[in-house]
Amino acid sequence: MPGPHKPKRRPTMAEVAELAGVSKITVSRALSGSDLVRPELKEKIVKVAHEAGYRMNVAARNLRTQRTRTIAVVFEELSSDTRQISEPVLLFLLGGLMEVLTPADYAMLVTTGDHFLNSHGTAADGVIMIGQGAGGRRMEEVAAIDLPMVVWGAGNAGSATLVGSDNEQGGRLAAQHLLDIGRRRLLFLGDTEHAEVADRLAGIHDILSSSEAMLVAKQTCDFSRKAGAEAIRKAIAKGLEFDGILAASDYIAAGACDALIEAGLAIPDDVAVVGFDDISIAANNRPALSSIRQDWGLAGQSLASALIAKVEGRETLPDITLPVELVIRESTAGP
C-alpha cells in the first residue's frame, strides 16, 4: 500500500534564484518591491516564485530590515456617548487606509491611545492618530514615543504631518446657509479646546463679520447628544433668543433638536439647526439634520500616503487640507 502523503516541500530563495537565472539577492530585492530591480525582471521573478510555491519568510525579512511592516491606527479612546467607534463613517476611513496600506505591503494595527502607550509602540513602524484630545494632549503623549506620525485634525501637530478637513470653510458654509434662509441670531455649541472646533467657529465669525447677523452666545459642551440637549436647556433658561444653531458635531445637533422639541419649538420654523460631520445620525435623526460632510474615504487614503512617505524616508508631505460640503436636510429646509 502506498505510504502516507507527504506535503510538498516549499522551495528556498536560492532555488527560486536558480529557476529564474538570477542571484539570491536579486530575488530578495524583487520580492520586497525594491526599485533596484528592473520592472520586467521583477515581474519575471515574482511569477517564477509564485509558480514554484515560494513563500517569503516575513519574520526573517522584518528582522533583517528592522521593520515590522505594521502601521498603528490609534484612536483617542474607545466608544463612548461622545464618539461612537462603531460609526459607519469610520469604516470609510479604515477602508481608505487599507486601499493605500495593503498594496504597499503594510498591515494595520487598530488600537486605542491607552493601549498603544502601555505597549510603548513597539509593534509599529509608524502611527496614524485619530482624535487629538482636548488641547492636543493625547496626541502629544503618543508623539513622545518618537515614531513617524500623521495626525487627523487641526492646529499644531509638531513634527507630525497633519491631515484634516477644511474646518474653517465648513464653518463658513454652515453660517452662510443659515443667513441665506433668513436667520440672524445664531447660537454656537461646541468646545473650542479642540482645534477643529476652534477652526469651525473662526469660519463662522468670518461670515458674520460682514453681515447684520450676530452670534448671540457660544455654549461650551462636549460632543455628546446629552451635552447638546443640556446646552440648549441652559440657553433657554438664560432667556437667550436665537433662531439658528451651529453645532460642532451631529451628536450635539441631535441633542439640541431634542431640547428644542421638548421646549415646544418647531424645527426649522422657530430654530434651524446645522451639525458637522454628516455621520449616520444626521440622516436618521428626526428631523434629519443639515450637516457639513467630511470625506472619510479620502481622509484614510491621505493619512496612509503621508505616513508611508515618512516611514520610508521619502520627502515629507506638507499638511493636507481636504474639502467639505454642505448637505441640506429637514433641520434647515423643512420636510
Backbone as numpy.savetxt, mean C-alpha at the origin, in Angstrom:
# Nx Ny Nz CAx CAy CAz Cx Cy Cz
10.71 -61.18 -10.17 9.86 -59.99 -10.17 10.74 -58.74 -10.17
10.28 -57.70 -10.84 11.10 -56.49 -10.86 11.18 -55.87 -9.48
12.29 -55.28 -9.18 12.47 -54.63 -7.89 11.66 -53.35 -7.79
11.65 -52.73 -6.58 10.89 -51.50 -6.38 11.43 -50.39 -7.28
10.49 -49.52 -7.72 10.89 -48.42 -8.60 11.77 -47.42 -7.85
12.88 -47.07 -8.43 13.76 -46.08 -7.84 13.55 -44.73 -8.53
13.37 -43.65 -7.73 13.17 -42.35 -8.37 14.38 -41.94 -9.18
14.12 -41.27 -10.28 15.20 -40.85 -11.16 16.05 -39.79 -10.46
17.37 -39.97 -10.50 18.28 -39.02 -9.87 18.30 -37.71 -10.66
18.22 -36.61 -9.94 18.27 -35.31 -10.62 19.72 -34.98 -11.00
19.93 -34.38 -12.16 21.29 -34.07 -12.61 21.92 -32.98 -11.76
23.24 -32.98 -11.72 23.96 -31.91 -11.04 24.17 -30.75 -12.00
24.63 -29.62 -11.45 24.90 -28.46 -12.29 26.03 -28.76 -13.27
26.99 -29.56 -12.84 28.10 -29.92 -13.72 27.59 -30.72 -14.92
26.61 -31.60 -14.67 26.06 -32.41 -15.76 25.25 -31.56 -16.72
24.52 -30.56 -16.18 23.80 -29.62 -17.04 24.78 -28.85 -17.91
25.91 -28.46 -17.32 26.93 -27.73 -18.06 27.47 -28.56 -19.22
27.69 -29.87 -18.94 28.20 -30.76 -19.99 27.16 -30.91 -21.11
25.89 -31.04 -20.74 24.83 -31.18 -21.74 24.70 -29.93 -22.61
24.91 -28.77 -21.99 24.77 -27.51 -22.72 26.05 -27.09 -23.42
27.16 -27.76 -23.11 28.43 -27.43 -23.73 29.02 -26.13 -23.23
28.79 -25.83 -21.94 29.33 -24.60 -21.36 29.95 -24.94 -20.01
30.52 -23.94 -19.36 31.12 -24.16 -18.05 30.06 -24.16 -16.95
30.43 -24.68 -15.79 29.51 -24.73 -14.65 29.14 -23.32 -14.19
30.11 -22.41 -14.20 29.83 -21.04 -13.76 28.86 -20.35 -14.70
28.94 -20.69 -16.00 28.00 -20.10 -16.96 26.58 -20.59 -16.69
26.45 -21.88 -16.35 25.13 -22.41 -15.99 24.60 -21.69 -14.75
25.45 -21.53 -13.75 25.04 -20.86 -12.52 24.55 -19.45 -12.79
25.32 -18.74 -13.63 24.93 -17.36 -13.95 23.63 -17.31 -14.75
23.49 -18.22 -15.69 22.29 -18.23 -16.53 21.04 -18.51 -15.71
21.12 -19.49 -14.80 19.95 -19.87 -14.02 19.61 -18.86 -12.93
20.57 -18.00 -12.58 20.28 -16.94 -11.60 19.89 -15.64 -12.27
19.80 -15.66 -13.63 19.35 -14.48 -14.36 20.40 -13.42 -14.59
21.67 -13.78 -14.48 22.74 -12.80 -14.63 22.79 -12.22 -16.04
23.06 -10.92 -16.12 23.21 -10.24 -17.41 24.56 -10.55 -18.07
25.43 -11.29 -17.37 26.73 -11.63 -17.92 26.64 -12.72 -18.99
25.48 -13.35 -19.08 25.27 -14.41 -20.07 24.39 -13.87 -21.19
24.81 -14.10 -22.45 24.02 -13.64 -23.59 22.61 -14.19 -23.54
21.61 -13.39 -23.91 20.21 -13.84 -23.82 19.94 -15.16 -24.53
20.50 -15.33 -25.74 20.22 -16.57 -26.48 20.86 -17.78 -25.80
22.06 -17.58 -25.20 22.71 -18.69 -24.50 21.97 -18.99 -23.20
21.52 -17.94 -22.52 20.76 -18.12 -21.29 19.50 -18.94 -21.55
18.81 -18.61 -22.65 17.59 -19.33 -23.00 17.89 -20.81 -23.27
19.01 -21.08 -23.95 19.41 -22.46 -24.25 19.69 -23.24 -22.97
20.42 -22.62 -22.04 20.79 -23.30 -20.80 19.56 -23.59 -19.95
18.66 -22.63 -19.87 17.42 -22.83 -19.10 16.62 -23.98 -19.68
16.57 -24.07 -21.00 15.82 -25.15 -21.66 16.47 -26.50 -21.38
17.80 -26.57 -21.50 18.51 -27.82 -21.24 18.30 -28.26 -19.79
18.40 -27.32 -18.86 18.23 -27.64 -17.44 16.83 -28.16 -17.16
15.84 -27.52 -17.78 14.44 -27.93 -17.58 14.20 -29.34 -18.13
14.70 -29.59 -19.33 14.50 -30.90 -19.95 15.23 -32.01 -19.19
16.34 -31.65 -18.57 17.11 -32.65 -17.82 16.55 -32.87 -16.42
15.61 -32.01 -15.99 15.02 -32.15 -14.66 15.87 -31.55 -13.56
16.72 -30.58 -13.92 17.59 -29.96 -12.92 16.78 -29.01 -12.03
17.06 -29.03 -10.74 16.42 -28.11 -9.80 17.51 -27.40 -9.00
17.46 -26.06 -9.04 18.49 -25.29 -8.34 18.35 -25.46 -6.83
19.47 -25.60 -6.14 19.50 -25.64 -4.69 19.41 -24.21 -4.18
18.19 -23.80 -3.85 17.96 -22.40 -3.47 18.69 -22.03 -2.19
18.71 -22.95 -1.22 19.38 -22.66 0.04 20.87 -22.42 -0.18
21.48 -23.26 -1.03 22.91 -23.09 -1.30 23.17 -21.79 -2.04
22.28 -21.46 -2.98 22.46 -20.20 -3.72 22.38 -19.01 -2.77
21.41 -19.03 -1.86 21.25 -17.91 -0.93 22.43 -17.78 0.01
22.97 -18.93 0.43 24.14 -18.90 1.31 25.33 -18.30 0.56
25.46 -18.66 -0.71 26.58 -18.17 -1.52 26.47 -16.67 -1.79
25.27 -16.21 -2.04 25.09 -14.79 -2.40 24.82 -13.90 -1.19
24.62 -14.53 -0.01 24.27 -13.79 1.20 22.94 -13.03 1.02
22.03 -13.62 0.25 20.71 -13.04 0.03 19.65 -14.08 0.31
18.49 -13.66 0.80 17.39 -14.59 1.07 16.38 -14.62 -0.07
16.45 -13.66 -0.99 15.48 -13.50 -2.07 14.06 -13.38 -1.50
13.96 -12.78 -0.32 12.68 -12.58 0.34 12.50 -11.11 0.70
11.33 -10.58 0.41 10.99 -9.20 0.74 9.93 -9.22 1.84
10.16 -8.49 2.91 9.19 -8.40 4.00 8.20 -7.27 3.71
6.92 -7.62 3.69 5.85 -6.63 3.58 5.29 -6.45 4.98
5.61 -5.32 5.59 5.33 -5.11 7.01 4.15 -4.16 7.18
3.06 -4.67 7.73 1.91 -3.84 8.06 2.10 -3.26 9.46
1.69 -2.03 9.61 1.85 -1.34 10.89 1.26 -2.16 12.03
0.07 -2.75 11.80 -0.59 -3.52 12.85 -1.56 -4.52 12.21
-2.04 -5.47 13.04 -3.06 -6.41 12.57 -4.40 -5.70 12.47
-5.42 -6.42 12.01 -6.76 -5.86 11.87 -7.22 -5.25 13.20
-7.89 -4.12 13.08 -8.54 -3.50 14.21 -9.77 -2.80 13.68
-10.51 -2.12 14.55 -11.69 -1.42 14.04 -11.30 -0.15 13.30
-10.01 0.18 13.30 -9.57 1.37 12.57 -9.12 1.05 11.17
-8.51 -0.14 10.98 -8.06 -0.54 9.65 -8.18 -2.05 9.52
-8.92 -2.51 8.52 -9.14 -3.93 8.34 -8.11 -4.52 7.38
-7.29 -5.45 7.89 -6.28 -6.06 7.03 -6.93 -7.03 6.04
-8.20 -7.37 6.28 -8.94 -8.22 5.35 -9.64 -7.42 4.27
-9.48 -6.11 4.27 -10.12 -5.25 3.29 -9.72 -5.68 1.87
-10.71 -5.84 0.96 -10.39 -6.31 -0.40 -9.35 -5.48 -1.15
-9.28 -4.16 -0.90 -8.30 -3.38 -1.65 -6.88 -3.84 -1.36
-6.66 -4.44 -0.17 -5.32 -4.91 0.15 -4.93 -6.11 -0.71
-5.93 -6.83 -1.22 -5.63 -7.90 -2.17 -5.08 -7.31 -3.47
-5.60 -6.15 -3.87 -5.06 -5.48 -5.05 -3.62 -5.04 -4.78
-3.35 -4.55 -3.58 -1.99 -4.15 -3.20 -1.04 -5.35 -3.24
-1.43 -6.45 -2.60 -0.59 -7.64 -2.59 -0.44 -8.22 -3.99
-1.51 -8.15 -4.78 -1.42 -8.63 -6.16 -0.43 -7.81 -6.97
-0.45 -6.49 -6.79 0.51 -5.63 -7.48 1.93 -5.93 -7.07
2.14 -6.20 -5.78 3.47 -6.58 -5.30 3.95 -7.87 -5.97
3.07 -8.88 -6.00 3.45 -10.17 -6.57 3.74 -10.08 -8.07
3.01 -9.21 -8.78 3.23 -9.07 -10.21 4.66 -8.64 -10.54
5.29 -7.94 -9.60 6.67 -7.49 -9.82 7.68 -8.39 -9.12
7.39 -8.80 -7.88 8.35 -9.58 -7.10 8.54 -10.99 -7.65
7.46 -11.65 -8.03 7.57 -13.06 -8.46 8.42 -13.23 -9.72
8.19 -12.45 -10.79 9.06 -12.61 -11.98 10.52 -12.28 -11.69
10.75 -11.44 -10.66 12.13 -11.09 -10.29 12.74 -12.11 -9.32
12.00 -13.21 -9.06 12.49 -14.30 -8.22 12.62 -13.90 -6.75
11.67 -13.11 -6.26 11.62 -12.77 -4.84 10.35 -13.35 -4.23
10.50 -13.93 -3.03 9.35 -14.37 -2.26 8.87 -13.19 -1.40
7.65 -13.30 -0.90 7.06 -12.22 -0.12 6.69 -12.73 1.26
7.22 -12.10 2.30 6.89 -12.43 3.68 5.99 -11.33 4.23
4.73 -11.65 4.50 3.78 -10.65 5.00 3.70 -10.78 6.51
3.96 -9.69 7.22 3.99 -9.74 8.67 3.58 -8.39 9.26
3.68 -8.27 10.56 3.33 -7.02 11.25 4.59 -6.36 11.81
4.44 -5.10 12.16 5.57 -4.37 12.70 6.15 -5.03 13.95
5.28 -5.42 14.88 5.76 -6.05 16.12 6.54 -7.33 15.84
5.98 -8.20 15.00 6.65 -9.47 14.71 7.98 -9.24 14.00
7.99 -8.32 13.05 9.21 -8.06 12.30 10.31 -7.51 13.20
9.94 -6.60 14.10 10.92 -6.02 15.01 11.46 -7.06 15.97
10.59 -7.95 16.44 11.03 -9.00 17.37 11.97 -10.00 16.72
11.82 -10.19 15.40 12.70 -11.12 14.69 13.91 -10.42 14.09
14.01 -9.10 14.31 15.16 -8.30 13.86 15.35 -8.31 12.34
14.31 -8.65 11.60 14.37 -8.56 10.14 15.36 -9.49 9.48
15.75 -10.58 10.17 16.83 -11.42 9.63 16.42 -12.24 8.41
15.12 -12.38 8.15 14.70 -13.26 7.05 14.40 -12.49 5.78
14.87 -11.26 5.64 14.50 -10.46 4.48 15.68 -9.69 3.92
15.63 -9.45 2.61 16.63 -8.60 1.95 16.22 -7.14 1.98
14.92 -6.86 2.17 14.44 -5.50 2.17 13.03 -5.45 2.73
12.53 -4.23 2.97 11.26 -4.04 3.64 10.36 -3.11 2.85
9.10 -3.51 2.71 8.05 -2.62 2.21 7.13 -2.35 3.40
7.06 -1.10 3.83 6.31 -0.73 5.02 4.95 -0.15 4.62
3.88 -0.75 5.16 2.53 -0.27 4.90 1.95 0.26 6.20
1.84 1.58 6.30 1.36 2.20 7.53 2.53 2.71 8.35
2.64 4.03 8.47 3.80 4.62 9.15 3.60 4.79 10.65
2.34 4.78 11.09 2.05 5.08 12.48 1.99 6.58 12.69
1.30 7.01 13.74 1.18 8.44 14.04 2.57 9.05 14.22
2.82 10.15 13.53 4.12 10.80 13.62 5.24 10.01 12.97
4.89 8.93 12.24 5.91 8.11 11.58 6.71 7.25 12.53
6.20 7.05 13.76 7.02 6.36 14.77 7.26 4.89 14.44
6.24 4.20 13.95 6.44 2.78 13.62 7.44 2.63 12.47
7.34 3.50 11.48 8.27 3.49 10.36 9.71 3.66 10.84
9.93 4.57 11.78 11.28 4.82 12.30 11.82 3.60 13.03
10.96 2.89 13.75 11.40 1.69 14.47 11.85 0.61 13.49
11.09 0.41 12.43 11.44 -0.60 11.44 12.69 -0.20 10.66
12.81 1.10 10.35 13.97 1.59 9.60 15.27 1.39 10.38
15.18 1.36 11.70 16.38 1.22 12.53 17.07 -0.13 12.33
16.36 -1.12 11.75 16.99 -2.42 11.46 18.01 -2.29 10.34
17.90 -1.21 9.57 18.89 -0.86 8.55 18.91 -1.84 7.38
17.73 -2.12 6.84 17.60 -2.86 5.59 17.10 -1.90 4.51
17.35 -2.18 3.23 16.76 -1.36 2.18 15.24 -1.30 2.40
14.67 -0.10 2.26 13.28 0.07 2.68 12.53 1.02 1.77
11.27 0.68 1.50 10.35 1.53 0.77 9.09 1.65 1.62
8.54 2.85 1.69 7.43 3.13 2.60 6.22 3.63 1.81
5.05 3.11 2.16 3.81 3.64 1.60 3.32 4.76 2.51
3.07 5.94 1.93 2.55 7.02 2.75 2.92 8.39 2.25
3.26 9.25 3.19 3.56 10.65 2.87 4.54 11.18 3.91
5.00 12.41 3.69 5.90 13.05 4.66 7.35 12.75 4.38
8.15 12.63 5.44 9.59 12.41 5.33 9.91 10.97 5.71
10.42 10.20 4.76 10.75 8.79 5.02 12.23 8.58 5.24
13.01 9.65 5.43 14.44 9.50 5.66 15.14 8.91 4.46
15.93 7.85 4.69 16.68 7.23 3.60 15.81 6.27 2.78
14.61 5.99 3.26 13.70 5.09 2.52 13.08 5.83 1.34
12.73 5.08 0.31 11.98 5.65 -0.81 10.51 5.70 -0.42
9.86 6.81 -0.71 8.46 7.01 -0.34 7.58 6.84 -1.57
6.57 5.99 -1.45 5.57 5.81 -2.50 4.21 6.12 -1.89
3.44 6.99 -2.53 2.14 7.32 -1.97 1.24 7.98 -2.98
-0.03 8.06 -2.63 -0.99 8.75 -3.49 -0.83 10.25 -3.35
-1.37 10.98 -4.31 -1.34 12.44 -4.26 -2.43 12.91 -3.31
-2.10 12.90 -2.02 -3.08 13.21 -0.99 -3.56 14.66 -1.05
-2.67 15.57 -1.39 -3.10 16.97 -1.52 -4.12 17.11 -2.63
-3.87 16.46 -3.77 -4.83 16.51 -4.87 -6.16 15.86 -4.46
-6.08 14.80 -3.68 -7.30 14.18 -3.17 -8.11 15.16 -2.35
-7.44 15.91 -1.48 -8.12 16.92 -0.68 -8.75 17.99 -1.55
-8.01 18.39 -2.60 -8.55 19.41 -3.52 -9.81 18.90 -4.23
-9.74 17.66 -4.73 -10.88 17.11 -5.45 -12.11 17.02 -4.56
-11.92 16.57 -3.33 -13.04 16.43 -2.40 -13.65 17.79 -2.07
-12.80 18.77 -1.75 -13.29 20.10 -1.40 -13.98 20.77 -2.58
-13.38 20.66 -3.75 -13.96 21.31 -4.93 -15.33 20.70 -5.26
-15.46 19.40 -5.07 -16.74 18.74 -5.34 -17.83 19.29 -4.42
-17.52 19.45 -3.13 -18.51 19.98 -2.21 -18.87 21.43 -2.56
-17.88 22.20 -2.98 -18.17 23.57 -3.41 -19.05 23.57 -4.65
-18.78 22.65 -5.57 -19.54 22.59 -6.82 -21.01 22.26 -6.60
-21.32 21.55 -5.52 -22.73 21.23 -5.24 -23.33 22.20 -4.23
-22.64 23.32 -4.03 -23.22 24.41 -3.24 -22.95 24.40 -1.76
-22.02 23.60 -1.28 -21.72 23.56 0.16 -20.70 24.64 0.51
-20.95 25.31 1.65 -20.11 26.45 2.00 -19.54 26.38 3.42
-20.08 25.52 4.27 -19.58 25.40 5.65 -19.16 23.94 5.85
-17.86 23.72 5.80 -17.33 22.36 5.76 -16.67 21.97 7.09
-16.79 20.69 7.41 -16.19 20.13 8.62 -15.21 19.04 8.22
-13.99 19.09 8.78 -12.96 18.10 8.47 -12.83 17.12 9.64
-12.77 15.82 9.32 -12.61 14.78 10.33 -11.36 13.96 10.04
-10.42 13.92 10.99 -9.20 13.13 10.80 -8.09 13.56 11.74
-7.04 12.78 11.79 -5.90 13.04 12.67 -4.69 13.44 11.85
-4.32 14.71 11.90 -3.20 15.21 11.08 -1.83 14.82 11.64
-1.81 14.02 12.70 -0.54 13.41 13.14 -0.04 12.43 12.08
-0.96 11.95 11.25 -0.60 11.09 10.12 -0.33 11.99 8.92
0.86 11.84 8.33 1.29 12.74 7.25 0.32 12.75 6.07
-0.25 11.59 5.76 -1.19 11.53 4.64 -2.42 12.40 4.91
-2.90 12.36 6.14 -4.08 13.15 6.51 -3.74 14.65 6.49
-2.55 14.98 6.96 -2.13 16.39 6.94 -2.09 16.92 5.51
-1.62 16.08 4.58 -1.58 16.50 3.17 -2.98 16.67 2.60
-3.91 15.80 2.99 -5.29 15.93 2.51 -5.90 17.25 2.98
-5.64 17.59 4.24 -6.15 18.85 4.77 -5.50 20.04 4.07
-4.22 19.93 3.74 -3.54 21.02 3.01 -4.20 21.26 1.66
-4.59 20.19 0.97 -5.28 20.33 -0.31 -6.62 21.01 -0.16
-7.32 20.69 0.92 -8.62 21.32 1.19 -8.44 22.82 1.41
-7.44 23.18 2.23 -7.17 24.61 2.48 -6.83 25.33 1.18
-6.14 24.65 0.29 -5.75 25.25 -0.99 -6.99 25.68 -1.78
-8.00 24.82 -1.80 -9.23 25.14 -2.52 -10.03 26.22 -1.80
-10.14 26.11 -0.49 -10.95 27.07 0.26 -10.34 28.47 0.29
-9.02 28.55 0.11 -8.36 29.86 0.17 -8.81 30.81 -0.93
-9.33 30.27 -2.01 -9.77 31.11 -3.12 -11.29 31.03 -3.33
-12.02 30.72 -2.25 -13.48 30.63 -2.35 -14.13 31.33 -1.16
-15.44 31.46 -1.22 -16.19 32.06 -0.13 -16.56 31.02 0.93
-16.31 29.75 0.64 -16.60 28.69 1.60 -15.58 28.70 2.73
-15.89 28.03 3.82 -14.98 28.03 4.97 -14.98 26.67 5.66
-13.88 26.39 6.34 -13.77 25.20 7.17 -14.19 25.62 8.58
-15.35 25.17 9.03 -15.87 25.63 10.32 -15.11 25.00 11.48
-14.54 23.80 11.27 -13.78 23.15 12.34 -13.02 21.96 11.80
-12.02 21.57 12.58 -11.27 20.33 12.30 -11.41 19.46 13.53
-12.13 18.34 13.38 -12.35 17.43 14.49 -11.33 16.29 14.41
-10.46 16.18 15.40 -9.45 15.12 15.40 -10.09 13.79 15.81
-9.85 12.76 15.00 -10.36 11.43 15.35 -9.51 10.39 14.63
-9.54 9.14 15.13 -8.78 8.09 14.47 -9.56 7.58 13.26
-9.09 6.48 12.66 -9.64 6.03 11.38 -10.87 5.12 11.50
-11.50 5.04 12.66 -12.59 4.09 12.83 -13.97 4.69 12.59
-14.92 3.81 12.33 -16.32 4.21 12.16 -16.85 4.81 13.47
-16.50 4.18 14.57 -16.93 4.65 15.88 -16.42 6.08 16.14
-15.16 6.32 15.78 -14.58 7.66 16.00 -15.26 8.70 15.13
-15.60 8.33 13.88 -16.28 9.27 13.00 -17.64 9.67 13.54
-18.38 8.69 14.06 -19.70 8.97 14.64 -19.57 9.87 15.87
-18.61 9.56 16.73 -18.43 10.35 17.95 -18.02 11.78 17.64
-17.20 11.96 16.59 -16.77 13.30 16.20 -17.97 14.15 15.77
-18.91 13.55 15.05 -20.10 14.28 14.62 -21.01 14.60 15.81
-21.16 13.65 16.71 -21.97 13.92 17.91 -21.42 15.11 18.69
-20.09 15.16 18.81 -19.47 16.28 19.52 -19.67 17.60 18.78
-19.55 17.54 17.45 -19.75 18.76 16.65 -21.17 19.29 16.79
-22.14 18.39 16.77 -23.54 18.81 16.92 -23.77 19.35 18.33
-23.19 18.70 19.34 -23.34 19.16 20.72 -22.75 20.55 20.93
-21.69 20.88 20.18 -21.07 22.20 20.27 -21.89 23.27 19.55
-22.89 22.83 18.79 -23.69 23.78 18.03 -23.06 24.19 16.71
-22.09 23.42 16.22 -21.47 23.75 14.94 -22.48 23.59 13.80
-22.47 24.53 12.89 -23.34 24.44 11.72 -22.48 24.12 10.49
-22.81 23.04 9.81 -22.03 22.61 8.64 -22.96 21.92 7.66
-22.61 22.05 6.37 -23.42 21.39 5.34 -22.58 20.43 4.47
-21.32 20.25 4.83 -20.45 19.31 4.12 -19.41 18.74 5.05
-19.09 17.46 4.88 -18.08 16.79 5.70 -17.00 16.22 4.79
-15.75 16.49 5.15 -14.58 15.95 4.47 -13.90 15.00 5.46
-14.01 13.71 5.21 -13.46 12.71 6.13 -12.16 12.16 5.59
-11.20 11.89 6.50 -9.88 11.41 6.10 -9.87 9.94 5.73
-10.97 9.23 5.95 -11.07 7.84 5.51 -12.54 7.48 5.33
-12.78 6.37 4.64 -14.16 5.92 4.44 -14.79 5.42 5.73
-14.01 4.83 6.62 -14.57 4.39 7.89 -15.06 5.59 8.69
-14.28 6.66 8.72 -14.70 7.88 9.41 -15.97 8.43 8.77
-16.00 8.45 7.44 -17.16 8.97 6.73 -18.41 8.15 7.03
-18.27 6.82 7.08 -19.42 5.96 7.38 -19.94 6.23 8.79
-19.04 6.41 9.74 -19.46 6.74 11.11 -20.14 8.09 11.17
-19.64 9.03 10.39 -20.26 10.35 10.34 -21.70 10.24 9.85
-21.92 9.41 8.83 -23.27 9.19 8.31 -24.17 8.59 9.39
-23.66 7.65 10.16 -24.45 7.05 11.24 -24.95 8.11 12.20
-24.04 9.01 12.61 -24.41 10.03 13.59 -25.35 11.09 13.00
-25.17 11.41 11.73 -26.06 12.36 11.08 -27.49 11.83 11.01
-27.62 10.56 10.61 -28.94 9.93 10.53 -29.57 9.85 11.92
-28.76 9.51 12.90 -29.20 9.45 14.30 -29.75 10.79 14.76
-29.15 11.89 14.26 -29.57 13.24 14.64 -30.73 13.76 13.79
-31.21 12.92 12.86 -32.33 13.33 12.02 -31.95 14.19 10.84
-30.68 14.19 10.45 -30.21 14.99 9.31 -30.16 14.12 8.06
-30.62 14.66 6.95 -30.66 13.91 5.69 -29.34 14.06 4.94
-28.92 12.95 4.31 -27.69 12.93 3.51 -28.08 12.63 2.06
-27.75 13.48 1.11 -26.91 14.68 1.20 -27.69 16.00 1.33
-29.03 15.96 1.48 -29.81 17.20 1.46 -29.35 18.19 2.53
-29.20 17.69 3.77 -28.76 18.58 4.85 -27.23 18.65 4.93
-26.59 17.51 4.83 -25.12 17.43 4.92 -24.61 16.45 3.87
-23.68 16.87 3.03 -23.03 16.00 2.05 -21.72 15.48 2.66
-21.37 14.24 2.32 -20.20 13.59 2.95 -19.28 13.01 1.88
-17.97 13.27 2.02 -16.96 12.68 1.14 -15.93 11.95 2.00
-15.63 10.70 1.63 -14.62 9.92 2.33 -13.31 9.89 1.54
-12.43 8.99 1.93 -11.12 8.87 1.26 -10.70 7.41 1.29
-10.21 6.89 0.18 -9.67 5.54 -0.04 -10.48 4.75 -1.04
-11.82 4.91 -1.02 -12.74 4.13 -1.85 -12.56 2.64 -1.63
-12.58 2.23 -0.35 -12.56 0.82 0.00 -13.98 0.28 -0.06
-14.19 -1.00 0.25 -15.49 -1.64 0.04 -16.62 -0.98 0.82
-16.32 -0.45 2.00 -17.37 0.16 2.80 -17.97 1.38 2.09
-17.22 2.04 1.23 -17.72 3.22 0.53 -18.91 2.86 -0.36
-18.78 1.80 -1.14 -19.86 1.39 -2.03 -20.98 0.69 -1.28
-20.66 0.01 -0.17 -21.65 -0.79 0.55 -22.38 -0.03 1.64
-21.89 1.13 2.02 -22.55 1.92 3.06 -23.91 2.40 2.56
-24.80 2.71 3.50 -26.06 3.33 3.14 -26.21 4.63 3.89
-26.13 5.77 3.21 -25.98 5.90 1.77 -24.55 5.57 1.31
-24.44 5.16 0.03 -23.12 4.89 -0.54 -22.30 6.17 -0.53
-21.02 6.03 -0.24 -20.15 7.19 -0.02 -19.41 7.65 -1.27
-19.46 8.94 -1.53 -18.50 9.52 -2.47 -17.14 9.44 -1.80
-16.11 9.19 -2.60 -14.79 8.96 -1.99 -13.68 9.26 -2.99
-12.47 9.45 -2.45 -11.27 9.63 -3.27 -10.61 8.26 -3.43
-10.53 7.80 -4.66 -10.00 6.45 -4.94 -8.49 6.47 -5.11
-7.83 5.51 -4.45 -6.41 5.28 -4.63 -6.24 3.99 -5.45
-5.22 3.96 -6.31 -4.98 2.80 -7.17 -4.05 1.83 -6.45
-4.64 0.84 -5.77 -3.84 -0.04 -4.92 -3.01 -1.03 -5.72
-3.48 -1.45 -6.90 -2.67 -2.34 -7.73 -1.40 -1.66 -8.19
-1.54 -0.42 -8.67 -0.38 0.36 -9.09 0.52 0.65 -7.90
-0.07 0.84 -6.74 0.72 1.08 -5.53 1.64 -0.11 -5.26
1.09 -1.33 -5.33 1.91 -2.52 -5.09 3.04 -2.65 -6.10
2.73 -2.43 -7.37 3.75 -2.52 -8.42 4.87 -1.50 -8.19
4.49 -0.29 -7.82 5.46 0.79 -7.62 6.34 0.53 -6.41
5.74 0.05 -5.33 6.50 -0.28 -4.12 7.52 -1.37 -4.41
7.10 -2.43 -5.10 8.00 -3.55 -5.39 9.14 -3.13 -6.31
8.83 -2.38 -7.34 9.88 -1.94 -8.29 10.91 -1.07 -7.60
10.44 -0.16 -6.74 11.36 0.73 -6.03 12.26 -0.05 -5.09
11.71 -1.06 -4.40 12.53 -1.81 -3.45 13.54 -2.71 -4.15
13.15 -3.35 -5.23 14.10 -4.19 -5.96 15.29 -3.35 -6.42
15.03 -2.14 -6.89 16.11 -1.25 -7.31 17.07 -0.98 -6.16
16.54 -0.80 -4.95 17.39 -0.53 -3.79 18.17 -1.78 -3.37
17.47 -2.91 -3.33 18.11 -4.16 -2.89 19.24 -4.56 -3.83
19.04 -4.38 -5.12 20.02 -4.82 -6.11 21.06 -3.75 -6.43
21.03 -2.65 -5.68 22.07 -1.64 -5.81 22.02 -0.82 -7.07
20.85 -0.84 -7.74 20.72 0.01 -8.92 20.44 1.44 -8.51
20.31 2.31 -9.48 20.05 3.71 -9.16 18.76 3.82 -8.35
18.83 4.51 -7.22 17.68 4.63 -6.35 16.61 5.49 -7.01
15.39 4.97 -7.04 14.30 5.71 -7.64 13.89 6.86 -6.73
13.48 7.99 -7.30 12.97 9.08 -6.47 11.63 8.70 -5.88
11.18 9.50 -4.90 9.86 9.26 -4.33 8.81 9.26 -5.45
7.79 8.43 -5.29 6.78 8.23 -6.33 5.42 8.70 -5.82
4.75 9.55 -6.60 3.41 10.03 -6.26 2.42 9.50 -7.28
1.39 8.81 -6.80 0.42 8.16 -7.67 -0.87 8.98 -7.77
-1.55 8.91 -8.90 -2.77 9.71 -9.09 -3.95 9.20 -8.28
-4.89 10.09 -8.01 -6.14 9.74 -7.33 -7.30 10.23 -8.18
-8.51 9.75 -7.88 -9.68 10.23 -8.59 -10.89 10.28 -7.66
-11.83 11.16 -7.97 -13.06 11.28 -7.21 -14.11 10.33 -7.75
-14.74 9.55 -6.85 -15.85 8.68 -7.21 -17.10 9.23 -6.53
-18.08 9.61 -7.32 -19.28 10.26 -6.77 -20.40 9.24 -6.56
-20.96 9.23 -5.33 -22.07 8.33 -5.00 -23.16 9.12 -4.26
-24.06 8.39 -3.60 -25.25 8.99 -2.99 -24.96 10.06 -1.95
-23.86 9.93 -1.19 -23.62 10.83 -0.07 -23.39 12.27 -0.48
-23.17 12.50 -1.80 -23.08 13.88 -2.28 -23.99 14.14 -3.48
-24.47 13.07 -4.12 -25.22 13.25 -5.36 -26.68 12.85 -5.25
-27.09 12.28 -4.14 -28.48 11.83 -4.04 -28.64 10.49 -4.71
-29.81 9.82 -4.54 -30.03 8.49 -5.10 -30.09 8.51 -6.61
